[in-house]
């Protein structure tokens, strides 16, 4: 009888300091747990150094495997690039997760580890605050989330960056330096290089405090979602908002339910400007009133608010 294949865990690895440390730590621990580790690497095609990063990581994984560690390299090169006017950061993040998902599925991986640490979490909270984000945005990054059948986990989310740097020094791990990390055209880089050093010096506890804020906001977001489910059971039928029942809710719960209801038809969520219009205009709106919405429009018929995709022909 043949032995079963070992369980596999993926580690998203760019070759940078944080992800190399996580890949090394995971590979070290894997053998005693009967695991095989896959280094999942995405070549974005945005920088000339990317070919060398791919080759370096592939060779590193081969060396570790020859040394007896159960680790293998898996890579994918992205095709195309951001559309004109599209955010390079947003495009890279979206396409990276799509590519990592495809890589994981090819090898039957259902757990992918990400190397974000506490400083990353603190920066994310600050950036979301500057964007005027609400509770979901201020929740920043979850420790673990299931998406598309894969668990994405951040085991070092409560660890300071200094601990990761110390790990790299201890094991003398070479890593790549992405020159785009110094490009202050990108918001996170501006925060990291121009703001964070002075901010942390003035408020030494800031990193801990901001990470704690994210944890509290995650609790609050779960509570708001549970409340929306309760209210939606009364005021939403088959994806349609029943406006008279919605109007019976207190104002804050109306807004909360609108945000939750919109997630069924808008991946980007409900724009704040549209939310405020609906809160003001829906109570006195009449049949036939409509509002532009992401991907289509909202239309009121006999007290029922429906989303109509842009491709759907308008009815009389």
Short mmCIF file of C-alpha atoms in Angstrom, two decimals:
data_model
loop_
_atom_site.label_atom_id
_atom_site.label_comp_id
_atom_site.label_asym_id
_atom_site.label_seq_id
_atom_site.Cartn_x
_atom_site.Cartn_y
_atom_site.Cartn_z
CA UNK A 1 0.00 0.00 0.00
CA UNK A 2 1.47 3.36 -1.06
CA UNK A 3 1.97 6.12 1.42
CA UNK A 4 -0.37 9.08 1.21
CA UNK A 5 1.08 12.33 -0.14
CA UNK A 6 2.06 14.77 2.61
CA UNK A 7 -0.23 17.64 3.43
CA UNK A 8 0.82 20.84 1.73
CA UNK A 9 0.95 24.41 2.96
CA UNK A 10 1.71 27.39 0.77
CA UNK A 11 3.80 30.40 1.73
CA UNK A 12 3.38 33.53 -0.40
CA UNK A 13 6.97 34.56 -1.00
CA UNK A 14 8.24 37.57 -2.92
CA UNK A 15 11.84 36.98 -1.85
CA UNK A 16 11.80 40.02 0.43
CA UNK A 17 12.89 40.03 4.06
CA UNK A 18 9.53 39.23 5.65
CA UNK A 19 8.44 36.46 3.30
CA UNK A 20 11.88 34.78 3.19
CA UNK A 21 11.84 34.66 7.00
CA UNK A 22 8.38 33.09 7.02
CA UNK A 23 9.29 30.57 4.31
CA UNK A 24 12.44 29.56 6.21
CA UNK A 25 10.60 29.20 9.53
CA UNK A 26 7.80 27.18 7.94
CA UNK A 27 10.20 24.89 6.07
CA UNK A 28 12.23 24.25 9.24
CA UNK A 29 9.12 23.18 11.12
CA UNK A 30 7.47 21.25 8.30
CA UNK A 31 9.34 17.94 8.38
CA UNK A 32 8.40 17.11 11.95
CA UNK A 33 4.75 17.78 11.15
CA UNK A 34 4.58 15.73 7.95
CA UNK A 35 4.06 18.79 5.77
CA UNK A 36 5.33 19.85 2.38
CA UNK A 37 5.90 23.58 1.92
CA UNK A 38 5.33 25.31 -1.39
CA UNK A 39 6.90 28.71 -1.98
CA UNK A 40 4.28 30.53 -4.05
CA UNK A 41 5.89 33.31 -6.07
CA UNK A 42 4.23 35.87 -8.34
CA UNK A 43 6.24 37.66 -11.04
CA UNK A 44 4.36 40.93 -11.60
CA UNK A 45 6.29 41.92 -14.70
CA UNK A 46 6.66 45.49 -13.45
CA UNK A 47 10.40 45.66 -12.67
CA UNK A 48 13.49 44.45 -14.55
CA UNK A 49 14.81 42.83 -11.35
CA UNK A 50 11.84 40.44 -11.19
CA UNK A 51 13.52 37.76 -13.35
CA UNK A 52 16.47 37.62 -10.97
CA UNK A 53 14.13 37.42 -7.95
CA UNK A 54 12.32 34.44 -9.49
CA UNK A 55 15.59 32.61 -10.19
CA UNK A 56 17.03 33.36 -6.76
CA UNK A 57 14.01 31.99 -4.92
CA UNK A 58 13.77 28.94 -7.15
CA UNK A 59 17.43 28.08 -6.53
CA UNK A 60 17.07 28.68 -2.80
CA UNK A 61 14.18 26.22 -2.62
CA UNK A 62 16.23 23.66 -4.57
CA UNK A 63 19.14 24.02 -2.12
CA UNK A 64 16.87 23.59 0.86
CA UNK A 65 15.26 20.54 -0.71
CA UNK A 66 18.66 18.96 -1.33
CA UNK A 67 19.41 19.60 2.34
CA UNK A 68 16.38 17.51 3.27
CA UNK A 69 13.75 20.18 3.80
CA UNK A 70 10.32 19.43 2.29
CA UNK A 71 10.08 22.63 0.26
CA UNK A 72 9.35 23.29 -3.43
CA UNK A 73 9.04 26.35 -5.64
CA UNK A 74 5.90 27.30 -7.57
CA UNK A 75 5.80 30.47 -9.64
CA UNK A 76 3.54 32.29 -12.07
CA UNK A 77 4.15 35.28 -14.33
CA UNK A 78 1.34 37.78 -14.65
CA UNK A 79 0.18 38.70 -18.12
CA UNK A 80 -0.72 42.26 -19.01
CA UNK A 81 -0.64 45.17 -16.63
CA UNK A 82 -2.78 47.85 -15.00
CA UNK A 83 -5.22 49.64 -17.27
CA UNK A 84 -4.73 53.32 -18.01
CA UNK A 85 -5.69 55.30 -14.94
CA UNK A 86 -5.82 52.19 -12.75
CA UNK A 87 -3.86 52.11 -9.48
CA UNK A 88 -0.69 50.04 -9.88
CA UNK A 89 -0.92 49.06 -6.20
CA UNK A 90 -4.55 47.95 -6.52
CA UNK A 91 -3.89 46.05 -9.75
CA UNK A 92 -0.84 44.27 -8.32
CA UNK A 93 -2.68 43.32 -5.13
CA UNK A 94 -5.74 42.03 -6.99
CA UNK A 95 -3.78 40.06 -9.58
CA UNK A 96 -1.35 38.71 -6.98
CA UNK A 97 -4.13 37.14 -4.92
CA UNK A 98 -5.76 35.76 -8.04
CA UNK A 99 -2.46 34.18 -9.11
CA UNK A 100 -1.73 32.81 -5.64
CA UNK A 101 -5.19 31.25 -5.58
CA UNK A 102 -4.54 29.52 -8.90
CA UNK A 103 -1.13 28.25 -7.74
CA UNK A 104 -2.60 26.90 -4.51
CA UNK A 105 -5.42 25.10 -6.30
CA UNK A 106 -3.07 23.42 -8.77
CA UNK A 107 -1.37 21.63 -5.87
CA UNK A 108 -4.42 21.11 -3.68
CA UNK A 109 -3.23 23.65 -1.11
CA UNK A 110 -5.96 24.88 1.22
CA UNK A 111 -3.76 26.94 3.59
CA UNK A 112 -1.59 29.84 2.43
CA UNK A 113 0.58 31.77 4.89
CA UNK A 114 1.23 35.50 4.48
CA UNK A 115 4.15 37.31 6.10
CA UNK A 116 2.43 40.47 7.35
CA UNK A 117 3.53 41.58 10.81
CA UNK A 118 2.37 44.09 13.42
CA UNK A 119 3.93 47.11 11.71
CA UNK A 120 2.08 46.25 8.51
CA UNK A 121 -1.15 46.09 10.50
CA UNK A 122 -0.53 49.45 12.17
CA UNK A 123 0.25 51.09 8.81
CA UNK A 124 -2.92 49.65 7.31
CA UNK A 125 -5.05 51.14 10.09
CA UNK A 126 -3.50 54.57 9.55
CA UNK A 127 -3.98 54.42 5.79
CA UNK A 128 -7.60 53.39 6.20
CA UNK A 129 -8.18 56.26 8.62
CA UNK A 130 -6.76 58.70 6.08
CA UNK A 131 -9.17 57.29 3.49
CA UNK A 132 -12.11 57.90 5.79
CA UNK A 133 -12.81 54.20 6.16
CA UNK A 134 -15.47 52.81 8.46
CA UNK A 135 -15.39 49.79 10.72
CA UNK A 136 -14.52 47.20 8.03
CA UNK A 137 -11.60 49.29 6.78
CA UNK A 138 -10.28 49.99 10.26
CA UNK A 139 -10.40 46.26 10.93
CA UNK A 140 -7.34 46.15 8.65
CA UNK A 141 -6.02 42.64 8.01
CA UNK A 142 -7.59 39.56 9.63
CA UNK A 143 -5.36 36.94 11.21
CA UNK A 144 -7.10 34.33 9.08
CA UNK A 145 -9.84 34.39 6.48
CA UNK A 146 -11.36 31.77 4.18
CA UNK A 147 -11.74 32.95 0.60
CA UNK A 148 -12.37 30.85 -2.51
CA UNK A 149 -11.99 27.68 -0.46
CA UNK A 150 -8.52 28.64 0.79
CA UNK A 151 -7.55 29.77 4.28
CA UNK A 152 -5.26 32.80 4.15
CA UNK A 153 -3.42 33.10 7.46
CA UNK A 154 -1.00 35.65 8.91
CA UNK A 155 0.81 33.84 11.74
CA UNK A 156 3.09 36.80 12.51
CA UNK A 157 0.45 39.52 12.62
CA UNK A 158 1.11 40.20 16.32
CA UNK A 159 4.90 40.06 15.96
CA UNK A 160 6.97 43.28 15.66
CA UNK A 161 9.05 43.84 12.56
CA UNK A 162 12.16 43.89 14.74
CA UNK A 163 11.56 40.22 15.61
CA UNK A 164 11.44 39.31 11.92
CA UNK A 165 14.65 41.25 11.27
CA UNK A 166 16.33 39.46 14.19
CA UNK A 167 15.28 36.09 12.75
CA UNK A 168 16.82 36.99 9.39
CA UNK A 169 20.09 38.01 11.06
CA UNK A 170 20.21 34.86 13.17
CA UNK A 171 19.93 32.54 10.17
CA UNK A 172 21.85 34.85 7.81
CA UNK A 173 19.09 34.82 5.24
CA UNK A 174 19.73 36.69 2.02
CA UNK A 175 16.73 38.55 0.66
CA UNK A 176 15.87 40.83 -2.22
CA UNK A 177 15.30 44.56 -1.93
CA UNK A 178 12.40 45.87 -3.99
CA UNK A 179 13.35 49.38 -5.23
CA UNK A 180 9.67 50.27 -5.61
CA UNK A 181 9.38 50.23 -1.81
CA UNK A 182 11.18 53.59 -1.83
CA UNK A 183 8.84 55.12 -4.41
CA UNK A 184 6.89 57.79 -2.51
CA UNK A 185 4.27 57.98 -5.24
CA UNK A 186 2.65 55.10 -3.39
CA UNK A 187 0.72 55.94 -0.22
CA UNK A 188 2.12 53.15 1.95
CA UNK A 189 5.68 54.05 1.00
CA UNK A 190 5.08 57.71 1.89
CA UNK A 191 3.73 56.66 5.25
CA UNK A 192 6.54 54.19 5.87
CA UNK A 193 9.46 56.43 4.88
CA UNK A 194 8.27 59.98 5.53
CA UNK A 195 5.77 59.71 8.38
CA UNK A 196 6.19 56.56 10.44
CA UNK A 197 9.69 57.21 11.87
CA UNK A 198 8.67 60.59 13.34
CA UNK A 199 5.28 59.25 14.38
CA UNK A 200 6.77 56.28 16.23
CA UNK A 201 9.35 58.49 17.91
CA UNK A 202 6.65 60.84 19.20
CA UNK A 203 4.33 57.95 20.18
CA UNK A 204 6.41 54.84 20.97
CA UNK A 205 3.30 52.82 21.77
CA UNK A 206 1.64 53.63 18.42
CA UNK A 207 2.26 50.26 16.76
CA UNK A 208 0.69 48.31 19.64
CA UNK A 209 -2.19 50.76 19.96
CA UNK A 210 -3.06 50.71 16.26
CA UNK A 211 -2.90 46.91 16.11
CA UNK A 212 -5.20 46.79 19.14
CA UNK A 213 -7.58 49.17 17.36
CA UNK A 214 -7.73 46.77 14.41
CA UNK A 215 -8.62 43.91 16.75
CA UNK A 216 -11.44 45.94 18.36
CA UNK A 217 -12.73 47.01 14.96
CA UNK A 218 -12.81 43.38 13.83
CA UNK A 219 -15.05 42.59 16.80
CA UNK A 220 -17.25 45.57 16.00
CA UNK A 221 -17.48 44.57 12.33
CA UNK A 222 -18.67 41.09 13.29
CA UNK A 223 -21.31 42.60 15.56
CA UNK A 224 -22.52 44.94 12.81
CA UNK A 225 -22.74 42.05 10.36
CA UNK A 226 -24.78 39.99 12.81
CA UNK A 227 -27.09 42.97 13.35
CA UNK A 228 -27.46 43.40 9.57
CA UNK A 229 -28.42 39.73 9.26
CA UNK A 230 -31.14 40.24 11.87
CA UNK A 231 -32.47 43.37 10.17
CA UNK A 232 -32.10 41.86 6.72
CA UNK A 233 -34.28 38.91 7.69
CA UNK A 234 -37.10 41.43 8.10
CA UNK A 235 -36.35 44.08 5.48
CA UNK A 236 -34.76 42.13 2.59
CA UNK A 237 -36.53 39.52 0.47
CA UNK A 238 -34.74 37.66 -2.33
CA UNK A 239 -32.15 40.41 -2.63
CA UNK A 240 -34.73 43.22 -2.72
CA UNK A 241 -34.84 45.93 -0.04
CA UNK A 242 -38.38 46.36 1.30
CA UNK A 243 -38.29 50.10 1.96
CA UNK A 244 -41.32 50.42 4.32
CA UNK A 245 -39.83 47.80 6.64
CA UNK A 246 -36.39 49.35 6.32
CA UNK A 247 -37.83 52.71 7.39
CA UNK A 248 -38.97 51.16 10.67
CA UNK A 249 -35.33 50.74 11.70
CA UNK A 250 -33.38 53.41 13.60
CA UNK A 251 -31.21 55.60 11.36
CA UNK A 252 -27.90 53.95 12.23
CA UNK A 253 -29.29 50.49 11.51
CA UNK A 254 -30.69 51.70 8.17
CA UNK A 255 -27.20 52.75 7.13
CA UNK A 256 -25.69 49.51 8.39
CA UNK A 257 -28.22 47.39 6.48
CA UNK A 258 -27.68 49.36 3.27
CA UNK A 259 -23.94 48.72 3.45
CA UNK A 260 -24.50 45.01 4.08
CA UNK A 261 -27.20 44.67 1.40
CA UNK A 262 -24.96 46.31 -1.21
CA UNK A 263 -22.30 43.62 -0.77
CA UNK A 264 -24.57 41.23 -2.68
CA UNK A 265 -24.19 43.25 -5.89
CA UNK A 266 -21.10 45.43 -5.44
CA UNK A 267 -17.65 44.05 -4.75
CA UNK A 268 -16.46 47.59 -3.93
CA UNK A 269 -19.25 48.14 -1.43
CA UNK A 270 -21.63 51.08 -1.29
CA UNK A 271 -20.03 54.48 -2.02
CA UNK A 272 -20.50 56.83 0.91
CA UNK A 273 -22.01 59.51 -1.33
CA UNK A 274 -24.66 57.06 -2.55
CA UNK A 275 -25.34 55.87 0.98
CA UNK A 276 -26.02 59.41 2.17
CA UNK A 277 -28.30 60.10 -0.80
CA UNK A 278 -30.34 56.98 -0.09
CA UNK A 279 -30.67 57.80 3.60
CA UNK A 280 -32.01 61.26 2.71
CA UNK A 281 -34.03 60.52 -0.43
CA UNK A 282 -35.51 57.05 0.06
CA UNK A 283 -38.05 58.02 2.76
CA UNK A 284 -39.89 60.32 0.32
CA UNK A 285 -39.00 58.63 -2.97
CA UNK A 286 -41.64 57.45 -5.43
CA UNK A 287 -41.95 54.51 -7.80
CA UNK A 288 -39.57 54.95 -10.70
CA UNK A 289 -36.93 56.91 -8.81
CA UNK A 290 -33.44 55.60 -9.54
CA UNK A 291 -29.85 56.13 -8.42
CA UNK A 292 -26.60 55.35 -10.29
CA UNK A 293 -24.73 52.56 -8.50
CA UNK A 294 -21.48 50.60 -9.10
CA UNK A 295 -22.11 48.27 -12.02
CA UNK A 296 -25.66 49.45 -12.68
CA UNK A 297 -28.42 51.36 -10.93
CA UNK A 298 -30.85 51.16 -8.04
CA UNK A 299 -34.52 51.52 -8.91
CA UNK A 300 -37.59 51.88 -6.68
CA UNK A 301 -40.78 50.04 -7.55
CA UNK A 302 -43.80 49.97 -5.23
CA UNK A 303 -41.68 50.34 -2.12
CA UNK A 304 -39.07 47.81 -3.27
CA UNK A 305 -35.50 48.89 -4.01
CA UNK A 306 -33.81 46.69 -6.60
CA UNK A 307 -30.36 46.63 -8.14
CA UNK A 308 -30.33 46.46 -11.94
CA UNK A 309 -27.01 45.57 -13.63
CA UNK A 310 -25.88 47.90 -16.40
CA UNK A 311 -26.24 45.15 -19.00
CA UNK A 312 -29.89 44.61 -18.15
CA UNK A 313 -32.33 46.40 -20.50
CA UNK A 314 -34.40 49.06 -18.81
CA UNK A 315 -38.03 48.04 -18.36
CA UNK A 316 -40.97 50.32 -18.87
#
